[in-house]
């Protein structure tokens, strides 16, 4: 079903059993002081739901074991797959930015300008200074990649710095995307592949669209699925595209025409934020697709 969250206040992760965990700030029914946490099985059935009254839960992470972690700005909750609490902690700074599982019992956490490795009780085991805005993290089992506003940083498990490489066009919508053994980053301008040493190579710029914002992408089986928004003549439209690894769009039959027969149109006052609903009485339609 449709589930609306405020911009920048939700997260979805794939769980070890192929189910989904979704966190969000509000769904147009809940108060903003509460957050909703839902677990879905692969066919979309809601298995359980938790309301967290203490504030804005904005991110989630899965572990290799049957544990998940959800974080707000001032706390981390660790749960089993049934939604039962098995650990967690509060931080005094109220500035948690990102979390990521390091192993079965510890997490990487961006806390303000610091990158920390903590256990599920909140004990800090290692710390390093980032200093830049962090957009995403990826642990490949050997090194931690941190996508920040000034590029890609790399750290060992004990957070010893391994290097840093500049990456142009990184913004608030940039995230790591993992496919097989390769690591990618979507930037404002295009898709980059990140090497083991943190350096990046532009695979292709995003195909031109008016006022395009690419908000996310996934790379699978030699194809790129990109999601974003456009603004064409003042009309904002979401867009989802399948691209090749060279940036070529998938070819589709463009010979489609939809004809509507409209009896009458009118405008209805309903109040609220958007007080007018435009309506039409459609008495018939025809779809022409190629020669059909």
PDB file of N, CA and C in Angstrom, residues 186-272:
ATOM      1  N   UNK A 186      25.665   7.395  -7.087  1.00  0.00           N
ATOM      2  CA  UNK A 186      24.910   8.326  -7.933  1.00  0.00           C
ATOM      3  C   UNK A 186      25.159   9.746  -7.440  1.00  0.00           C
ATOM      4  N   UNK A 187      25.564  10.609  -8.335  1.00  0.00           N
ATOM      5  CA  UNK A 187      25.812  12.013  -8.023  1.00  0.00           C
ATOM      6  C   UNK A 187      24.795  12.866  -8.773  1.00  0.00           C
ATOM      7  N   UNK A 188      24.900  14.159  -8.609  1.00  0.00           N
ATOM      8  CA  UNK A 188      23.974  15.058  -9.304  1.00  0.00           C
ATOM      9  C   UNK A 188      24.175  15.014 -10.813  1.00  0.00           C
ATOM     10  N   UNK A 189      25.378  14.655 -11.256  1.00  0.00           N
ATOM     11  CA  UNK A 189      25.673  14.702 -12.687  1.00  0.00           C
ATOM     12  C   UNK A 189      25.625  13.344 -13.374  1.00  0.00           C
ATOM     13  N   UNK A 190      25.913  12.253 -12.638  1.00  0.00           N
ATOM     14  CA  UNK A 190      25.962  10.962 -13.296  1.00  0.00           C
ATOM     15  C   UNK A 190      26.264   9.835 -12.340  1.00  0.00           C
ATOM     16  N   UNK A 191      26.569   8.651 -12.907  1.00  0.00           N
ATOM     17  CA  UNK A 191      26.867   7.455 -12.130  1.00  0.00           C
ATOM     18  C   UNK A 191      28.360   7.184 -12.176  1.00  0.00           C
ATOM     19  N   UNK A 192      28.962   6.995 -11.002  1.00  0.00           N
ATOM     20  CA  UNK A 192      30.387   6.728 -10.874  1.00  0.00           C
ATOM     21  C   UNK A 192      30.615   5.323 -10.317  1.00  0.00           C
ATOM     22  N   UNK A 193      31.721   4.699 -10.727  1.00  0.00           N
ATOM     23  CA  UNK A 193      32.160   3.445 -10.139  1.00  0.00           C
ATOM     24  C   UNK A 193      33.340   3.722  -9.227  1.00  0.00           C
ATOM     25  N   UNK A 194      33.283   3.163  -8.014  1.00  0.00           N
ATOM     26  CA  UNK A 194      34.308   3.421  -7.002  1.00  0.00           C
ATOM     27  C   UNK A 194      35.242   2.224  -6.923  1.00  0.00           C
ATOM     28  N   UNK A 195      36.537   2.479  -7.017  1.00  0.00           N
ATOM     29  CA  UNK A 195      37.541   1.422  -6.962  1.00  0.00           C
ATOM     30  C   UNK A 195      37.903   1.102  -5.518  1.00  0.00           C
ATOM     31  N   UNK A 196      38.702   0.049  -5.330  1.00  0.00           N
ATOM     32  CA  UNK A 196      39.108  -0.374  -3.992  1.00  0.00           C
ATOM     33  C   UNK A 196      39.898   0.703  -3.259  1.00  0.00           C
ATOM     34  N   UNK A 197      40.605   1.546  -4.004  1.00  0.00           N
ATOM     35  CA  UNK A 197      41.388   2.600  -3.368  1.00  0.00           C
ATOM     36  C   UNK A 197      40.572   3.876  -3.144  1.00  0.00           C
ATOM     37  N   UNK A 198      39.272   3.835  -3.412  1.00  0.00           N
ATOM     38  CA  UNK A 198      38.408   4.983  -3.188  1.00  0.00           C
ATOM     39  C   UNK A 198      38.293   5.941  -4.349  1.00  0.00           C
ATOM     40  N   UNK A 199      39.131   5.770  -5.373  1.00  0.00           N
ATOM     41  CA  UNK A 199      39.034   6.639  -6.541  1.00  0.00           C
ATOM     42  C   UNK A 199      37.793   6.273  -7.341  1.00  0.00           C
ATOM     43  N   UNK A 200      37.326   7.209  -8.145  1.00  0.00           N
ATOM     44  CA  UNK A 200      36.068   6.991  -8.870  1.00  0.00           C
ATOM     45  C   UNK A 200      36.237   7.301 -10.350  1.00  0.00           C
ATOM     46  N   UNK A 201      35.444   6.611 -11.165  1.00  0.00           N
ATOM     47  CA  UNK A 201      35.452   6.828 -12.612  1.00  0.00           C
ATOM     48  C   UNK A 201      34.021   7.035 -13.070  1.00  0.00           C
ATOM     49  N   UNK A 202      33.785   8.061 -13.879  1.00  0.00           N
ATOM     50  CA  UNK A 202      32.448   8.346 -14.398  1.00  0.00           C
ATOM     51  C   UNK A 202      32.061   7.298 -15.428  1.00  0.00           C
ATOM     52  N   UNK A 203      30.970   6.580 -15.160  1.00  0.00           N
ATOM     53  CA  UNK A 203      30.464   5.624 -16.138  1.00  0.00           C
ATOM     54  C   UNK A 203      29.668   6.328 -17.221  1.00  0.00           C
ATOM     55  N   UNK A 204      28.760   7.226 -16.813  1.00  0.00           N
ATOM     56  CA  UNK A 204      28.000   8.016 -17.774  1.00  0.00           C
ATOM     57  C   UNK A 204      27.276   9.139 -17.043  1.00  0.00           C
ATOM     58  N   UNK A 205      27.061  10.269 -17.727  1.00  0.00           N
ATOM     59  CA  UNK A 205      26.203  11.318 -17.157  1.00  0.00           C
ATOM     60  C   UNK A 205      24.749  10.909 -17.312  1.00  0.00           C
ATOM     61  N   UNK A 206      23.890  11.394 -16.413  1.00  0.00           N
ATOM     62  CA  UNK A 206      22.467  11.087 -16.529  1.00  0.00           C
ATOM     63  C   UNK A 206      21.915  11.655 -17.838  1.00  0.00           C
ATOM     64  N   UNK A 207      21.143  10.871 -18.594  1.00  0.00           N
ATOM     65  CA  UNK A 207      20.550  11.397 -19.839  1.00  0.00           C
ATOM     66  C   UNK A 207      19.723  12.645 -19.555  1.00  0.00           C
ATOM     67  N   UNK A 208      19.795  13.604 -20.474  1.00  0.00           N
ATOM     68  CA  UNK A 208      19.214  14.924 -20.240  1.00  0.00           C
ATOM     69  C   UNK A 208      17.707  14.851 -20.081  1.00  0.00           C
ATOM     70  N   UNK A 209      17.214  15.514 -19.040  1.00  0.00           N
ATOM     71  CA  UNK A 209      15.794  15.758 -18.818  1.00  0.00           C
ATOM     72  C   UNK A 209      15.690  17.125 -18.145  1.00  0.00           C
ATOM     73  N   UNK A 210      14.617  17.867 -18.368  1.00  0.00           N
ATOM     74  CA  UNK A 210      14.504  19.194 -17.754  1.00  0.00           C
ATOM     75  C   UNK A 210      14.501  19.120 -16.234  1.00  0.00           C
ATOM     76  N   UNK A 211      15.416  19.850 -15.608  1.00  0.00           N
ATOM     77  CA  UNK A 211      15.462  19.974 -14.149  1.00  0.00           C
ATOM     78  C   UNK A 211      15.439  18.614 -13.463  1.00  0.00           C
ATOM     79  N   UNK A 212      16.305  17.701 -13.928  1.00  0.00           N
ATOM     80  CA  UNK A 212      16.347  16.353 -13.386  1.00  0.00           C
ATOM     81  C   UNK A 212      17.054  16.316 -12.036  1.00  0.00           C
ATOM     82  N   UNK A 213      16.432  15.641 -11.070  1.00  0.00           N
ATOM     83  CA  UNK A 213      17.069  15.308  -9.798  1.00  0.00           C
ATOM     84  C   UNK A 213      17.034  13.795  -9.657  1.00  0.00           C
ATOM     85  N   UNK A 214      18.196  13.150  -9.635  1.00  0.00           N
ATOM     86  CA  UNK A 214      18.266  11.707  -9.453  1.00  0.00           C
ATOM     87  C   UNK A 214      18.364  11.411  -7.969  1.00  0.00           C
ATOM     88  N   UNK A 215      17.338  10.784  -7.412  1.00  0.00           N
ATOM     89  CA  UNK A 215      17.283  10.571  -5.975  1.00  0.00           C
ATOM     90  C   UNK A 215      17.793   9.206  -5.537  1.00  0.00           C
ATOM     91  N   UNK A 216      17.976   8.276  -6.484  1.00  0.00           N
ATOM     92  CA  UNK A 216      18.478   6.961  -6.115  1.00  0.00           C
ATOM     93  C   UNK A 216      18.654   6.090  -7.327  1.00  0.00           C
ATOM     94  N   UNK A 217      19.426   5.006  -7.171  1.00  0.00           N
ATOM     95  CA  UNK A 217      19.603   4.076  -8.272  1.00  0.00           C
ATOM     96  C   UNK A 217      20.036   2.727  -7.726  1.00  0.00           C
ATOM     97  N   UNK A 218      19.823   1.702  -8.528  1.00  0.00           N
ATOM     98  CA  UNK A 218      20.294   0.358  -8.225  1.00  0.00           C
ATOM     99  C   UNK A 218      20.938  -0.208  -9.476  1.00  0.00           C
ATOM    100  N   UNK A 219      21.987  -1.006  -9.297  1.00  0.00           N
ATOM    101  CA  UNK A 219      22.706  -1.603 -10.415  1.00  0.00           C
ATOM    102  C   UNK A 219      22.604  -3.116 -10.278  1.00  0.00           C
ATOM    103  N   UNK A 220      21.986  -3.759 -11.255  1.00  0.00           N
ATOM    104  CA  UNK A 220      21.813  -5.203 -11.223  1.00  0.00           C
ATOM    105  C   UNK A 220      21.901  -5.763 -12.638  1.00  0.00           C
ATOM    106  N   UNK A 221      22.611  -6.869 -12.778  1.00  0.00           N
ATOM    107  CA  UNK A 221      22.636  -7.622 -14.035  1.00  0.00           C
ATOM    108  C   UNK A 221      22.960  -6.743 -15.244  1.00  0.00           C
ATOM    109  N   UNK A 222      23.918  -5.851 -15.084  1.00  0.00           N
ATOM    110  CA  UNK A 222      24.349  -5.026 -16.200  1.00  0.00           C
ATOM    111  C   UNK A 222      23.407  -3.914 -16.580  1.00  0.00           C
ATOM    112  N   UNK A 223      22.445  -3.586 -15.687  1.00  0.00           N
ATOM    113  CA  UNK A 223      21.514  -2.499 -15.960  1.00  0.00           C
ATOM    114  C   UNK A 223      21.418  -1.582 -14.749  1.00  0.00           C
ATOM    115  N   UNK A 224      21.034  -0.345 -15.011  1.00  0.00           N
ATOM    116  CA  UNK A 224      20.900   0.661 -13.962  1.00  0.00           C
ATOM    117  C   UNK A 224      19.438   1.082 -13.892  1.00  0.00           C
ATOM    118  N   UNK A 225      18.852   0.957 -12.727  1.00  0.00           N
ATOM    119  CA  UNK A 225      17.506   1.465 -12.500  1.00  0.00           C
ATOM    120  C   UNK A 225      17.643   2.784 -11.756  1.00  0.00           C
ATOM    121  N   UNK A 226      17.253   3.877 -12.386  1.00  0.00           N
ATOM    122  CA  UNK A 226      17.376   5.192 -11.764  1.00  0.00           C
ATOM    123  C   UNK A 226      16.000   5.737 -11.425  1.00  0.00           C
ATOM    124  N   UNK A 227      15.914   6.411 -10.301  1.00  0.00           N
ATOM    125  CA  UNK A 227      14.677   7.020  -9.826  1.00  0.00           C
ATOM    126  C   UNK A 227      14.955   8.489  -9.566  1.00  0.00           C
ATOM    127  N   UNK A 228      14.022   9.360  -9.943  1.00  0.00           N
ATOM    128  CA  UNK A 228      14.253  10.781  -9.719  1.00  0.00           C
ATOM    129  C   UNK A 228      13.009  11.601  -9.981  1.00  0.00           C
ATOM    130  N   UNK A 229      13.230  12.886 -10.141  1.00  0.00           N
ATOM    131  CA  UNK A 229      12.143  13.829 -10.382  1.00  0.00           C
ATOM    132  C   UNK A 229      12.547  14.803 -11.480  1.00  0.00           C
ATOM    133  N   UNK A 230      11.550  15.267 -12.233  1.00  0.00           N
ATOM    134  CA  UNK A 230      11.773  16.320 -13.213  1.00  0.00           C
ATOM    135  C   UNK A 230      10.770  17.436 -12.971  1.00  0.00           C
ATOM    136  N   UNK A 231      11.051  18.584 -13.539  1.00  0.00           N
ATOM    137  CA  UNK A 231      10.111  19.708 -13.489  1.00  0.00           C
ATOM    138  C   UNK A 231      10.015  20.256 -14.902  1.00  0.00           C
ATOM    139  N   UNK A 232       8.925  19.895 -15.593  1.00  0.00           N
ATOM    140  CA  UNK A 232       8.733  20.288 -16.981  1.00  0.00           C
ATOM    141  C   UNK A 232       7.628  21.335 -17.041  1.00  0.00           C
ATOM    142  N   UNK A 233       8.013  22.545 -17.409  1.00  0.00           N
ATOM    143  CA  UNK A 233       7.051  23.659 -17.516  1.00  0.00           C
ATOM    144  C   UNK A 233       6.266  23.853 -16.227  1.00  0.00           C
ATOM    145  N   UNK A 234       6.958  23.732 -15.100  1.00  0.00           N
ATOM    146  CA  UNK A 234       6.319  23.941 -13.816  1.00  0.00           C
ATOM    147  C   UNK A 234       5.567  22.748 -13.283  1.00  0.00           C
ATOM    148  N   UNK A 235       5.615  21.636 -13.987  1.00  0.00           N
ATOM    149  CA  UNK A 235       4.907  20.434 -13.552  1.00  0.00           C
ATOM    150  C   UNK A 235       5.925  19.400 -13.079  1.00  0.00           C
ATOM    151  N   UNK A 236       5.901  19.102 -11.767  1.00  0.00           N
ATOM    152  CA  UNK A 236       6.840  18.140 -11.198  1.00  0.00           C
ATOM    153  C   UNK A 236       6.352  16.721 -11.457  1.00  0.00           C
ATOM    154  N   UNK A 237       7.245  15.854 -11.917  1.00  0.00           N
ATOM    155  CA  UNK A 237       6.887  14.487 -12.268  1.00  0.00           C
ATOM    156  C   UNK A 237       7.971  13.536 -11.792  1.00  0.00           C
ATOM    157  N   UNK A 238       7.570  12.459 -11.105  1.00  0.00           N
ATOM    158  CA  UNK A 238       8.513  11.405 -10.757  1.00  0.00           C
ATOM    159  C   UNK A 238       8.829  10.576 -11.983  1.00  0.00           C
ATOM    160  N   UNK A 239      10.056  10.054 -12.054  1.00  0.00           N
ATOM    161  CA  UNK A 239      10.449   9.278 -13.230  1.00  0.00           C
ATOM    162  C   UNK A 239      11.320   8.109 -12.802  1.00  0.00           C
ATOM    163  N   UNK A 240      11.083   6.968 -13.424  1.00  0.00           N
ATOM    164  CA  UNK A 240      11.869   5.763 -13.197  1.00  0.00           C
ATOM    165  C   UNK A 240      12.339   5.254 -14.545  1.00  0.00           C
ATOM    166  N   UNK A 241      13.645   5.008 -14.671  1.00  0.00           N
ATOM    167  CA  UNK A 241      14.183   4.617 -15.969  1.00  0.00           C
ATOM    168  C   UNK A 241      15.130   3.438 -15.840  1.00  0.00           C
ATOM    169  N   UNK A 242      15.143   2.590 -16.855  1.00  0.00           N
ATOM    170  CA  UNK A 242      16.136   1.533 -16.963  1.00  0.00           C
ATOM    171  C   UNK A 242      17.176   1.950 -17.988  1.00  0.00           C
ATOM    172  N   UNK A 243      18.439   1.941 -17.554  1.00  0.00           N
ATOM    173  CA  UNK A 243      19.543   2.361 -18.413  1.00  0.00           C
ATOM    174  C   UNK A 243      20.562   1.240 -18.529  1.00  0.00           C
ATOM    175  N   UNK A 244      21.295   1.237 -19.624  1.00  0.00           N
ATOM    176  CA  UNK A 244      22.420   0.321 -19.759  1.00  0.00           C
ATOM    177  C   UNK A 244      23.601   0.871 -18.968  1.00  0.00           C
ATOM    178  N   UNK A 245      24.671   0.092 -18.865  1.00  0.00           N
ATOM    179  CA  UNK A 245      25.851   0.550 -18.128  1.00  0.00           C
ATOM    180  C   UNK A 245      26.578   1.672 -18.852  1.00  0.00           C
ATOM    181  N   UNK A 246      26.161   1.987 -20.070  1.00  0.00           N
ATOM    182  CA  UNK A 246      26.722   3.134 -20.785  1.00  0.00           C
ATOM    183  C   UNK A 246      25.770   4.323 -20.773  1.00  0.00           C
ATOM    184  N   UNK A 247      24.617   4.174 -20.087  1.00  0.00           N
ATOM    185  CA  UNK A 247      23.688   5.289 -19.962  1.00  0.00           C
ATOM    186  C   UNK A 247      22.623   5.357 -21.017  1.00  0.00           C
ATOM    187  N   UNK A 248      22.568   4.350 -21.897  1.00  0.00           N
ATOM    188  CA  UNK A 248      21.529   4.344 -22.934  1.00  0.00           C
ATOM    189  C   UNK A 248      20.207   3.873 -22.339  1.00  0.00           C
ATOM    190  N   UNK A 249      19.140   4.589 -22.662  1.00  0.00           N
ATOM    191  CA  UNK A 249      17.824   4.217 -22.147  1.00  0.00           C
ATOM    192  C   UNK A 249      17.304   2.985 -22.877  1.00  0.00           C
ATOM    193  N   UNK A 250      16.523   2.183 -22.161  1.00  0.00           N
ATOM    194  CA  UNK A 250      15.883   1.023 -22.790  1.00  0.00           C
ATOM    195  C   UNK A 250      14.918   1.492 -23.864  1.00  0.00           C
ATOM    196  N   UNK A 251      14.822   0.742 -24.929  1.00  0.00           N
ATOM    197  CA  UNK A 251      13.960   1.120 -26.042  1.00  0.00           C
ATOM    198  C   UNK A 251      12.539   0.596 -25.822  1.00  0.00           C
ATOM    199  N   UNK A 252      11.579   1.469 -25.944  1.00  0.00           N
ATOM    200  CA  UNK A 252      10.179   1.097 -25.797  1.00  0.00           C
ATOM    201  C   UNK A 252       9.397   1.575 -27.018  1.00  0.00           C
ATOM    202  N   UNK A 253       8.278   0.922 -27.279  1.00  0.00           N
ATOM    203  CA  UNK A 253       7.397   1.336 -28.363  1.00  0.00           C
ATOM    204  C   UNK A 253       6.742   2.659 -27.980  1.00  0.00           C
ATOM    205  N   UNK A 254       7.056   3.713 -28.710  1.00  0.00           N
ATOM    206  CA  UNK A 254       6.536   5.041 -28.399  1.00  0.00           C
ATOM    207  C   UNK A 254       5.182   5.316 -29.046  1.00  0.00           C
ATOM    208  N   UNK A 255       4.690   4.383 -29.887  1.00  0.00           N
ATOM    209  CA  UNK A 255       3.474   4.624 -30.650  1.00  0.00           C
ATOM    210  C   UNK A 255       2.249   4.280 -29.809  1.00  0.00           C
ATOM    211  N   UNK A 256       2.000   5.097 -28.796  1.00  0.00           N
ATOM    212  CA  UNK A 256       0.854   4.898 -27.908  1.00  0.00           C
ATOM    213  C   UNK A 256       0.045   6.185 -27.870  1.00  0.00           C
ATOM    214  N   UNK A 257      -1.265   6.065 -28.024  1.00  0.00           N
ATOM    215  CA  UNK A 257      -2.143   7.226 -28.002  1.00  0.00           C
ATOM    216  C   UNK A 257      -3.362   6.893 -27.158  1.00  0.00           C
ATOM    217  N   UNK A 258      -3.733   7.807 -26.271  1.00  0.00           N
ATOM    218  CA  UNK A 258      -4.915   7.638 -25.430  1.00  0.00           C
ATOM    219  C   UNK A 258      -5.906   8.752 -25.758  1.00  0.00           C
ATOM    220  N   UNK A 259      -7.126   8.379 -26.144  1.00  0.00           N
ATOM    221  CA  UNK A 259      -8.175   9.338 -26.471  1.00  0.00           C
ATOM    222  C   UNK A 259      -9.261   9.249 -25.408  1.00  0.00           C
ATOM    223  N   UNK A 260      -9.622  10.388 -24.815  1.00  0.00           N
ATOM    224  CA  UNK A 260     -10.661  10.441 -23.802  1.00  0.00           C
ATOM    225  C   UNK A 260     -11.896  11.154 -24.347  1.00  0.00           C
ATOM    226  N   UNK A 261     -13.065  10.610 -24.060  1.00  0.00           N
ATOM    227  CA  UNK A 261     -14.317  11.283 -24.384  1.00  0.00           C
ATOM    228  C   UNK A 261     -14.858  11.887 -23.099  1.00  0.00           C
ATOM    229  N   UNK A 262     -14.909  13.234 -23.038  1.00  0.00           N
ATOM    230  CA  UNK A 262     -15.273  13.945 -21.817  1.00  0.00           C
ATOM    231  C   UNK A 262     -16.647  14.577 -21.998  1.00  0.00           C
ATOM    232  N   UNK A 263     -17.561  14.232 -21.091  1.00  0.00           N
ATOM    233  CA  UNK A 263     -18.915  14.800 -21.135  1.00  0.00           C
ATOM    234  C   UNK A 263     -18.944  16.204 -20.565  1.00  0.00           C
ATOM    235  N   UNK A 264     -18.340  16.375 -19.391  1.00  0.00           N
ATOM    236  CA  UNK A 264     -18.356  17.682 -18.732  1.00  0.00           C
ATOM    237  C   UNK A 264     -17.203  17.764 -17.743  1.00  0.00           C
ATOM    238  N   UNK A 265     -16.837  18.995 -17.399  1.00  0.00           N
ATOM    239  CA  UNK A 265     -15.799  19.221 -16.390  1.00  0.00           C
ATOM    240  C   UNK A 265     -16.299  20.254 -15.398  1.00  0.00           C
ATOM    241  N   UNK A 266     -15.806  20.185 -14.173  1.00  0.00           N
ATOM    242  CA  UNK A 266     -16.200  21.160 -13.156  1.00  0.00           C
ATOM    243  C   UNK A 266     -15.151  21.212 -12.052  1.00  0.00           C
ATOM    244  N   UNK A 267     -15.254  22.217 -11.216  1.00  0.00           N
ATOM    245  CA  UNK A 267     -14.336  22.399 -10.102  1.00  0.00           C
ATOM    246  C   UNK A 267     -15.124  22.378  -8.796  1.00  0.00           C
ATOM    247  N   UNK A 268     -14.589  21.650  -7.808  1.00  0.00           N
ATOM    248  CA  UNK A 268     -15.294  21.458  -6.551  1.00  0.00           C
ATOM    249  C   UNK A 268     -14.453  21.989  -5.397  1.00  0.00           C
ATOM    250  N   UNK A 269     -15.065  22.822  -4.552  1.00  0.00           N
ATOM    251  CA  UNK A 269     -14.357  23.362  -3.385  1.00  0.00           C
ATOM    252  C   UNK A 269     -14.389  22.335  -2.261  1.00  0.00           C
ATOM    253  N   UNK A 270     -13.185  21.967  -1.744  1.00  0.00           N
ATOM    254  CA  UNK A 270     -13.102  20.967  -0.681  1.00  0.00           C
ATOM    255  C   UNK A 270     -12.387  21.491   0.552  1.00  0.00           C
ATOM    256  N   UNK A 271     -11.762  22.695   0.479  1.00  0.00           N
ATOM    257  CA  UNK A 271     -11.052  23.253   1.625  1.00  0.00           C
ATOM    258  C   UNK A 271      -9.692  22.610   1.813  1.00  0.00           C
ATOM    259  N   UNK A 272      -9.017  22.999   2.896  1.00  0.00           N
ATOM    260  CA  UNK A 272      -7.709  22.420   3.196  1.00  0.00           C
ATOM    261  C   UNK A 272      -6.588  23.106   2.436  1.00  0.00           C
TER     262      UNK A 272
END
